[in-house]
Amino acid sequence: MSDRLDATQQVGDQAATIAPDAQWPVWEVFTQSAQGAPHEHAGSLHATDAEHALQNARDVYARRGEAISIWVVPSAAITASSPGDAGPFFDPAADKPYRHPQFYKVPRGVRGL
């Protein structure tokens, strides 16, 4: 019983040194369901490091064989646009209609576009 308490204390101490709020860092998990398919966001989890995050992601998001590949990324490493920047940030794309696939005919048999 004392070994279990020692292990719990060690985990608590480690968490306190990793993050000041006693929470392990948050990691975003992306899974790939089939070869050639895109990785899609599956969710988030807390972990001490990348290896721990990968193991936790496997246990949580791929326990039934739904994934063939897993990526884990620290949430702090992700930079995103803010909703307030939607107008000015995305306006330059509005004047480039040739970037939209409506002007192209996709040949029969082509998949994944």
mmCIF file of N, CA and C in Angstrom:
data_model
loop_
_atom_site.group_PDB
_atom_site.id
_atom_site.type_symbol
_atom_site.label_atom_id
_atom_site.label_comp_id
_atom_site.label_asym_id
_atom_site.label_seq_id
_atom_site.Cartn_x
_atom_site.Cartn_y
_atom_site.Cartn_z
ATOM 1 N N MET A 1 0.817 -1.194 0.000
ATOM 2 C CA MET A 1 0.000 0.000 0.000
ATOM 3 C C MET A 1 0.861 1.259 0.000
ATOM 4 N N SER A 2 1.976 1.218 0.742
ATOM 5 C CA SER A 2 2.836 2.406 0.802
ATOM 6 C C SER A 2 3.504 2.675 -0.550
ATOM 7 N N ASP A 3 3.779 1.606 -1.328
ATOM 8 C CA ASP A 3 4.346 1.794 -2.661
ATOM 9 C C ASP A 3 3.379 2.554 -3.551
ATOM 10 N N ARG A 4 2.106 2.227 -3.407
ATOM 11 C CA ARG A 4 1.082 2.908 -4.216
ATOM 12 C C ARG A 4 0.984 4.381 -3.831
ATOM 13 N N LEU A 5 1.045 4.670 -2.538
ATOM 14 C CA LEU A 5 1.004 6.055 -2.094
ATOM 15 C C LEU A 5 2.244 6.813 -2.555
ATOM 16 N N ASP A 6 3.407 6.152 -2.509
ATOM 17 C CA ASP A 6 4.635 6.780 -2.987
ATOM 18 C C ASP A 6 4.535 7.104 -4.475
ATOM 19 N N ALA A 7 3.995 6.171 -5.255
ATOM 20 C CA ALA A 7 3.838 6.388 -6.692
ATOM 21 C C ALA A 7 2.877 7.543 -6.959
ATOM 22 N N THR A 8 1.788 7.602 -6.203
ATOM 23 C CA THR A 8 0.821 8.687 -6.356
ATOM 24 C C THR A 8 1.466 10.014 -6.010
ATOM 25 N N GLN A 9 2.255 10.039 -4.964
ATOM 26 C CA GLN A 9 2.951 11.260 -4.563
ATOM 27 C C GLN A 9 3.952 11.690 -5.636
ATOM 28 N N GLN A 10 4.662 10.726 -6.214
ATOM 29 C CA GLN A 10 5.620 11.044 -7.268
ATOM 30 C C GLN A 10 4.920 11.661 -8.476
ATOM 31 N N VAL A 11 3.796 11.089 -8.862
ATOM 32 C CA VAL A 11 3.037 11.627 -9.991
ATOM 33 C C VAL A 11 2.564 13.040 -9.672
ATOM 34 N N GLY A 12 2.069 13.259 -8.463
ATOM 35 C CA GLY A 12 1.627 14.591 -8.055
ATOM 36 C C GLY A 12 2.759 15.596 -8.054
ATOM 37 N N ASP A 13 3.920 15.183 -7.543
ATOM 38 C CA ASP A 13 5.092 16.060 -7.537
ATOM 39 C C ASP A 13 5.525 16.401 -8.952
ATOM 40 N N GLN A 14 5.511 15.392 -9.820
ATOM 41 C CA GLN A 14 5.907 15.601 -11.215
ATOM 42 C C GLN A 14 4.939 16.566 -11.897
ATOM 43 N N ALA A 15 3.666 16.403 -11.639
ATOM 44 C CA ALA A 15 2.666 17.288 -12.250
ATOM 45 C C ALA A 15 2.861 18.723 -11.777
ATOM 46 N N ALA A 16 3.186 18.895 -10.503
ATOM 47 C CA ALA A 16 3.376 20.240 -9.970
ATOM 48 C C ALA A 16 4.589 20.913 -10.593
ATOM 49 N N THR A 17 5.635 20.136 -10.925
ATOM 50 C CA THR A 17 6.819 20.732 -11.543
ATOM 51 C C THR A 17 6.599 21.005 -13.030
ATOM 52 N N ILE A 18 5.707 20.270 -13.658
ATOM 53 C CA ILE A 18 5.461 20.451 -15.093
ATOM 54 C C ILE A 18 4.583 21.673 -15.338
ATOM 55 N N ALA A 19 3.549 21.816 -14.565
ATOM 56 C CA ALA A 19 2.631 22.937 -14.750
ATOM 57 C C ALA A 19 2.284 23.517 -13.377
ATOM 58 N N PRO A 20 2.268 24.832 -13.255
ATOM 59 C CA PRO A 20 2.017 25.442 -11.954
ATOM 60 C C PRO A 20 0.626 25.158 -11.389
ATOM 61 N N ASP A 21 -0.339 24.845 -12.236
ATOM 62 C CA ASP A 21 -1.693 24.585 -11.750
ATOM 63 C C ASP A 21 -1.907 23.107 -11.428
ATOM 64 N N ALA A 22 -0.833 22.336 -11.310
ATOM 65 C CA ALA A 22 -0.860 20.909 -10.979
ATOM 66 C C ALA A 22 -1.552 20.069 -12.049
ATOM 67 N N GLN A 23 -1.628 20.568 -13.257
ATOM 68 C CA GLN A 23 -2.168 19.812 -14.386
ATOM 69 C C GLN A 23 -1.031 19.492 -15.338
ATOM 70 N N TRP A 24 -1.025 18.301 -15.858
ATOM 71 C CA TRP A 24 -0.056 17.973 -16.900
ATOM 72 C C TRP A 24 -0.406 18.764 -18.146
ATOM 73 N N PRO A 25 0.560 18.988 -19.015
ATOM 74 C CA PRO A 25 0.271 19.728 -20.251
ATOM 75 C C PRO A 25 -0.793 19.020 -21.101
ATOM 76 N N VAL A 26 -1.527 19.817 -21.853
ATOM 77 C CA VAL A 26 -2.570 19.295 -22.729
ATOM 78 C C VAL A 26 -1.965 18.972 -24.091
ATOM 79 N N TRP A 27 -2.325 17.830 -24.636
ATOM 80 C CA TRP A 27 -1.861 17.383 -25.954
ATOM 81 C C TRP A 27 -3.070 17.176 -26.846
ATOM 82 N N GLU A 28 -2.960 17.587 -28.104
ATOM 83 C CA GLU A 28 -4.016 17.352 -29.085
ATOM 84 C C GLU A 28 -3.683 16.051 -29.821
ATOM 85 N N VAL A 29 -4.702 15.245 -30.055
ATOM 86 C CA VAL A 29 -4.507 13.932 -30.667
ATOM 87 C C VAL A 29 -5.151 13.914 -32.048
ATOM 88 N N PHE A 30 -4.389 13.438 -33.040
ATOM 89 C CA PHE A 30 -4.873 13.288 -34.403
ATOM 90 C C PHE A 30 -4.707 11.824 -34.791
ATOM 91 N N THR A 31 -5.748 11.229 -35.370
ATOM 92 C CA THR A 31 -5.693 9.825 -35.764
ATOM 93 C C THR A 31 -5.946 9.674 -37.255
ATOM 94 N N GLN A 32 -5.371 8.628 -37.805
ATOM 95 C CA GLN A 32 -5.576 8.274 -39.208
ATOM 96 C C GLN A 32 -6.284 6.925 -39.227
ATOM 97 N N SER A 33 -7.426 6.851 -39.888
ATOM 98 C CA SER A 33 -8.236 5.632 -39.858
ATOM 99 C C SER A 33 -7.838 4.608 -40.911
ATOM 100 N N ALA A 34 -7.252 5.039 -42.019
ATOM 101 C CA ALA A 34 -6.852 4.122 -43.091
ATOM 102 C C ALA A 34 -5.655 4.700 -43.836
ATOM 103 N N GLN A 35 -4.907 3.831 -44.479
ATOM 104 C CA GLN A 35 -3.744 4.272 -45.247
ATOM 105 C C GLN A 35 -4.174 5.277 -46.311
ATOM 106 N N GLY A 36 -3.521 6.423 -46.355
ATOM 107 C CA GLY A 36 -3.849 7.446 -47.335
ATOM 108 C C GLY A 36 -4.919 8.418 -46.880
ATOM 109 N N ALA A 37 -5.629 8.113 -45.805
ATOM 110 C CA ALA A 37 -6.657 9.016 -45.278
ATOM 111 C C ALA A 37 -5.968 10.132 -44.490
ATOM 112 N N PRO A 38 -6.622 11.270 -44.372
ATOM 113 C CA PRO A 38 -6.003 12.356 -43.601
ATOM 114 C C PRO A 38 -6.057 12.071 -42.105
ATOM 115 N N HIS A 39 -5.124 12.640 -41.363
ATOM 116 C CA HIS A 39 -5.199 12.591 -39.909
ATOM 117 C C HIS A 39 -6.284 13.585 -39.490
ATOM 118 N N GLU A 40 -7.142 13.178 -38.578
ATOM 119 C CA GLU A 40 -8.230 14.029 -38.109
ATOM 120 C C GLU A 40 -8.131 14.194 -36.602
ATOM 121 N N HIS A 41 -8.548 15.362 -36.133
ATOM 122 C CA HIS A 41 -8.497 15.630 -34.707
ATOM 123 C C HIS A 41 -9.447 14.691 -33.972
ATOM 124 N N ALA A 42 -8.910 13.962 -33.001
ATOM 125 C CA ALA A 42 -9.714 13.004 -32.245
ATOM 126 C C ALA A 42 -10.092 13.543 -30.877
ATOM 127 N N GLY A 43 -9.250 14.408 -30.318
ATOM 128 C CA GLY A 43 -9.533 14.952 -28.999
ATOM 129 C C GLY A 43 -8.265 15.444 -28.320
ATOM 130 N N SER A 44 -8.372 15.649 -27.018
ATOM 131 C CA SER A 44 -7.265 16.162 -26.224
ATOM 132 C C SER A 44 -7.060 15.268 -25.020
ATOM 133 N N LEU A 45 -5.863 15.339 -24.450
ATOM 134 C CA LEU A 45 -5.576 14.613 -23.219
ATOM 135 C C LEU A 45 -4.415 15.272 -22.498
ATOM 136 N N HIS A 46 -4.247 14.938 -21.232
ATOM 137 C CA HIS A 46 -3.140 15.437 -20.428
ATOM 138 C C HIS A 46 -2.068 14.361 -20.367
ATOM 139 N N ALA A 47 -0.804 14.765 -20.475
ATOM 140 C CA ALA A 47 0.313 13.827 -20.371
ATOM 141 C C ALA A 47 1.576 14.586 -19.984
ATOM 142 N N THR A 48 2.543 13.851 -19.434
ATOM 143 C CA THR A 48 3.787 14.475 -18.983
ATOM 144 C C THR A 48 4.720 14.807 -20.135
ATOM 145 N N ASP A 49 4.776 13.940 -21.148
ATOM 146 C CA ASP A 49 5.665 14.153 -22.282
ATOM 147 C C ASP A 49 5.067 13.494 -23.526
ATOM 148 N N ALA A 50 5.786 13.574 -24.640
ATOM 149 C CA ALA A 50 5.265 13.064 -25.911
ATOM 150 C C ALA A 50 5.014 11.561 -25.874
ATOM 151 N N GLU A 51 5.924 10.817 -25.286
ATOM 152 C CA GLU A 51 5.761 9.357 -25.225
ATOM 153 C C GLU A 51 4.552 8.979 -24.378
ATOM 154 N N HIS A 52 4.396 9.655 -23.256
ATOM 155 C CA HIS A 52 3.238 9.428 -22.383
ATOM 156 C C HIS A 52 1.946 9.796 -23.119
ATOM 157 N N ALA A 53 1.967 10.908 -23.856
ATOM 158 C CA ALA A 53 0.791 11.337 -24.624
ATOM 159 C C ALA A 53 0.441 10.315 -25.694
ATOM 160 N N LEU A 54 1.463 9.773 -26.363
ATOM 161 C CA LEU A 54 1.232 8.778 -27.407
ATOM 162 C C LEU A 54 0.613 7.509 -26.833
ATOM 163 N N GLN A 55 1.108 7.065 -25.694
ATOM 164 C CA GLN A 55 0.554 5.868 -25.048
ATOM 165 C C GLN A 55 -0.879 6.110 -24.583
ATOM 166 N N ASN A 56 -1.124 7.275 -23.979
ATOM 167 C CA ASN A 56 -2.488 7.592 -23.543
ATOM 168 C C ASN A 56 -3.434 7.697 -24.737
ATOM 169 N N ALA A 57 -2.960 8.313 -25.825
ATOM 170 C CA ALA A 57 -3.792 8.447 -27.027
ATOM 171 C C ALA A 57 -4.133 7.083 -27.599
ATOM 172 N N ARG A 58 -3.168 6.176 -27.614
ATOM 173 C CA ARG A 58 -3.427 4.809 -28.090
ATOM 174 C C ARG A 58 -4.504 4.150 -27.234
ATOM 175 N N ASP A 59 -4.398 4.298 -25.920
ATOM 176 C CA ASP A 59 -5.357 3.669 -25.016
ATOM 177 C C ASP A 59 -6.755 4.281 -25.120
ATOM 178 N N VAL A 60 -6.818 5.590 -25.358
ATOM 179 C CA VAL A 60 -8.114 6.271 -25.379
ATOM 180 C C VAL A 60 -8.754 6.284 -26.768
ATOM 181 N N TYR A 61 -7.960 6.578 -27.807
ATOM 182 C CA TYR A 61 -8.530 6.817 -29.129
ATOM 183 C C TYR A 61 -8.327 5.687 -30.134
ATOM 184 N N ALA A 62 -7.568 4.653 -29.774
ATOM 185 C CA ALA A 62 -7.344 3.574 -30.740
ATOM 186 C C ALA A 62 -7.506 2.200 -30.102
ATOM 187 N N ARG A 63 -8.243 2.140 -29.023
ATOM 188 C CA ARG A 63 -8.360 0.867 -28.304
ATOM 189 C C ARG A 63 -9.199 -0.173 -29.049
ATOM 190 N N ARG A 64 -10.008 0.256 -29.987
ATOM 191 C CA ARG A 64 -10.837 -0.685 -30.749
ATOM 192 C C ARG A 64 -10.348 -0.842 -32.188
ATOM 193 N N GLY A 65 -9.124 -0.455 -32.442
ATOM 194 C CA GLY A 65 -8.565 -0.603 -33.781
ATOM 195 C C GLY A 65 -9.047 0.426 -34.780
ATOM 196 N N GLU A 66 -9.525 1.587 -34.302
ATOM 197 C CA GLU A 66 -10.039 2.610 -35.213
ATOM 198 C C GLU A 66 -8.941 3.380 -35.924
ATOM 199 N N ALA A 67 -7.701 3.269 -35.461
ATOM 200 C CA ALA A 67 -6.628 4.083 -36.027
ATOM 201 C C ALA A 67 -5.435 3.223 -36.413
ATOM 202 N N ILE A 68 -4.765 3.666 -37.485
ATOM 203 C CA ILE A 68 -3.526 2.988 -37.871
ATOM 204 C C ILE A 68 -2.324 3.894 -37.611
ATOM 205 N N SER A 69 -2.574 5.182 -37.330
ATOM 206 C CA SER A 69 -1.508 6.134 -37.036
ATOM 207 C C SER A 69 -2.040 7.179 -36.065
ATOM 208 N N ILE A 70 -1.184 7.608 -35.152
ATOM 209 C CA ILE A 70 -1.564 8.624 -34.167
ATOM 210 C C ILE A 70 -0.486 9.705 -34.135
ATOM 211 N N TRP A 71 -0.919 10.954 -34.134
ATOM 212 C CA TRP A 71 -0.023 12.087 -33.913
ATOM 213 C C TRP A 71 -0.448 12.740 -32.611
ATOM 214 N N VAL A 72 0.506 13.177 -31.798
ATOM 215 C CA VAL A 72 0.219 13.984 -30.615
ATOM 216 C C VAL A 72 1.023 15.273 -30.715
ATOM 217 N N VAL A 73 0.372 16.377 -30.401
ATOM 218 C CA VAL A 73 0.987 17.697 -30.509
ATOM 219 C C VAL A 73 0.669 18.472 -29.242
ATOM 220 N N PRO A 74 1.676 19.100 -28.615
ATOM 221 C CA PRO A 74 1.361 19.924 -27.441
ATOM 222 C C PRO A 74 0.424 21.065 -27.845
ATOM 223 N N SER A 75 -0.628 21.253 -27.090
ATOM 224 C CA SER A 75 -1.586 22.320 -27.410
ATOM 225 C C SER A 75 -0.906 23.676 -27.450
ATOM 226 N N ALA A 76 0.110 23.867 -26.607
ATOM 227 C CA ALA A 76 0.818 25.145 -26.557
ATOM 228 C C ALA A 76 1.572 25.423 -27.859
ATOM 229 N N ALA A 77 1.839 24.402 -28.662
ATOM 230 C CA ALA A 77 2.583 24.574 -29.916
ATOM 231 C C ALA A 77 1.683 24.940 -31.087
ATOM 232 N N ILE A 78 0.382 24.960 -30.873
ATOM 233 C CA ILE A 78 -0.557 25.256 -31.955
ATOM 234 C C ILE A 78 -0.870 26.748 -31.964
ATOM 235 N N THR A 79 -0.733 27.340 -33.122
ATOM 236 C CA THR A 79 -1.083 28.746 -33.304
ATOM 237 C C THR A 79 -2.295 28.795 -34.219
ATOM 238 N N ALA A 80 -3.298 29.531 -33.814
ATOM 239 C CA ALA A 80 -4.541 29.583 -34.586
ATOM 240 C C ALA A 80 -4.990 31.025 -34.778
ATOM 241 N N SER A 81 -5.753 31.240 -35.824
ATOM 242 C CA SER A 81 -6.339 32.557 -36.033
ATOM 243 C C SER A 81 -7.481 32.739 -35.042
ATOM 244 N N SER A 82 -7.795 33.986 -34.758
ATOM 245 C CA SER A 82 -8.902 34.249 -33.842
ATOM 246 C C SER A 82 -10.150 34.600 -34.647
ATOM 247 N N PRO A 83 -11.323 34.328 -34.093
ATOM 248 C CA PRO A 83 -12.560 34.647 -34.823
ATOM 249 C C PRO A 83 -12.680 36.128 -35.176
ATOM 250 N N GLY A 84 -12.088 37.008 -34.375
ATOM 251 C CA GLY A 84 -12.145 38.442 -34.654
ATOM 252 C C GLY A 84 -11.361 38.841 -35.888
ATOM 253 N N ASP A 85 -10.409 38.008 -36.290
ATOM 254 C CA ASP A 85 -9.590 38.293 -37.468
ATOM 255 C C ASP A 85 -10.187 37.722 -38.743
ATOM 256 N N ALA A 86 -11.363 37.150 -38.676
ATOM 257 C CA ALA A 86 -11.948 36.435 -39.815
ATOM 258 C C ALA A 86 -12.017 37.298 -41.070
ATOM 259 N N GLY A 87 -12.465 38.530 -40.963
ATOM 260 C CA GLY A 87 -12.578 39.391 -42.138
ATOM 261 C C GLY A 87 -11.239 39.702 -42.771
ATOM 262 N N PRO A 88 -10.375 40.447 -42.075
ATOM 263 C CA PRO A 88 -9.100 40.839 -42.674
ATOM 264 C C PRO A 88 -8.161 39.662 -42.976
ATOM 265 N N PHE A 89 -8.206 38.646 -42.151
ATOM 266 C CA PHE A 89 -7.282 37.526 -42.327
ATOM 267 C C PHE A 89 -7.599 36.699 -43.566
ATOM 268 N N PHE A 90 -8.904 36.497 -43.840
ATOM 269 C CA PHE A 90 -9.300 35.631 -44.943
ATOM 270 C C PHE A 90 -9.722 36.394 -46.201
ATOM 271 N N ASP A 91 -9.786 37.709 -46.176
ATOM 272 C CA ASP A 91 -10.203 38.484 -47.344
ATOM 273 C C ASP A 91 -9.343 38.257 -48.585
ATOM 274 N N PRO A 92 -8.030 38.148 -48.485
ATOM 275 C CA PRO A 92 -7.241 37.979 -49.716
ATOM 276 C C PRO A 92 -7.636 36.757 -50.548
ATOM 277 N N ALA A 93 -8.216 35.748 -49.951
ATOM 278 C CA ALA A 93 -8.606 34.554 -50.706
ATOM 279 C C ALA A 93 -9.860 34.779 -51.539
ATOM 280 N N ALA A 94 -10.655 35.784 -51.206
ATOM 281 C CA ALA A 94 -11.919 36.016 -51.904
ATOM 282 C C ALA A 94 -11.709 36.454 -53.353
ATOM 283 N N ASP A 95 -10.572 37.071 -53.644
ATOM 284 C CA ASP A 95 -10.345 37.549 -55.002
ATOM 285 C C ASP A 95 -9.574 36.542 -55.869
ATOM 286 N N LYS A 96 -9.542 35.304 -55.464
ATOM 287 C CA LYS A 96 -8.848 34.255 -56.220
ATOM 288 C C LYS A 96 -9.800 33.090 -56.497
ATOM 289 N N PRO A 97 -10.815 33.317 -57.316
ATOM 290 C CA PRO A 97 -11.798 32.257 -57.549
ATOM 291 C C PRO A 97 -11.219 31.028 -58.248
ATOM 292 N N TYR A 98 -10.082 31.188 -58.927
ATOM 293 C CA TYR A 98 -9.476 30.048 -59.616
ATOM 294 C C TYR A 98 -8.988 28.984 -58.635
ATOM 295 N N ARG A 99 -8.919 29.306 -57.367
ATOM 296 C CA ARG A 99 -8.479 28.328 -56.367
ATOM 297 C C ARG A 99 -9.593 27.374 -55.968
ATOM 298 N N HIS A 100 -10.787 27.681 -56.378
ATOM 299 C CA HIS A 100 -11.919 26.820 -56.044
ATOM 300 C C HIS A 100 -12.113 25.770 -57.132
ATOM 301 N N PRO A 101 -12.420 24.549 -56.776
ATOM 302 C CA PRO A 101 -12.491 23.467 -57.762
ATOM 303 C C PRO A 101 -13.682 23.535 -58.712
ATOM 304 N N GLN A 102 -14.528 24.548 -58.606
ATOM 305 C CA GLN A 102 -15.697 24.617 -59.474
ATOM 306 C C GLN A 102 -15.333 24.850 -60.936
ATOM 307 N N PHE A 103 -14.095 25.280 -61.227
ATOM 308 C CA PHE A 103 -13.684 25.548 -62.596
ATOM 309 C C PHE A 103 -13.005 24.354 -63.257
ATOM 310 N N TYR A 104 -12.847 23.273 -62.519
ATOM 311 C CA TYR A 104 -12.131 22.114 -63.031
ATOM 312 C C TYR A 104 -13.045 20.909 -63.106
ATOM 313 N N LYS A 105 -12.868 20.109 -64.110
ATOM 314 C CA LYS A 105 -13.607 18.851 -64.205
ATOM 315 C C LYS A 105 -12.705 17.755 -63.663
ATOM 316 N N VAL A 106 -13.219 16.997 -62.757
ATOM 317 C CA VAL A 106 -12.452 15.909 -62.154
ATOM 318 C C VAL A 106 -12.681 14.649 -63.007
ATOM 319 N N PRO A 107 -11.613 14.035 -63.476
ATOM 320 C CA PRO A 107 -11.773 12.816 -64.280
ATOM 321 C C PRO A 107 -12.437 11.698 -63.471
ATOM 322 N N ARG A 108 -13.162 10.852 -64.161
ATOM 323 C CA ARG A 108 -13.802 9.722 -63.482
ATOM 324 C C ARG A 108 -12.732 8.830 -62.883
ATOM 325 N N GLY A 109 -13.034 8.276 -61.769
ATOM 326 C CA GLY A 109 -12.116 7.364 -61.111
ATOM 327 C C GLY A 109 -11.136 8.035 -60.157
ATOM 328 N N VAL A 110 -11.082 9.360 -60.156
ATOM 329 C CA VAL A 110 -10.193 10.069 -59.238
ATOM 330 C C VAL A 110 -10.900 10.212 -57.904
ATOM 331 N N ARG A 111 -10.230 9.803 -56.828
ATOM 332 C CA ARG A 111 -10.839 9.870 -55.495
ATOM 333 C C ARG A 111 -9.987 10.746 -54.586
ATOM 334 N N GLY A 112 -10.598 11.184 -53.531
ATOM 335 C CA GLY A 112 -9.882 11.923 -52.504
ATOM 336 C C GLY A 112 -9.661 13.389 -52.792
ATOM 337 N N LEU A 113 -10.360 13.946 -53.747
ATOM 338 C CA LEU A 113 -10.218 15.380 -54.000
ATOM 339 C C LEU A 113 -11.298 16.157 -53.338
#
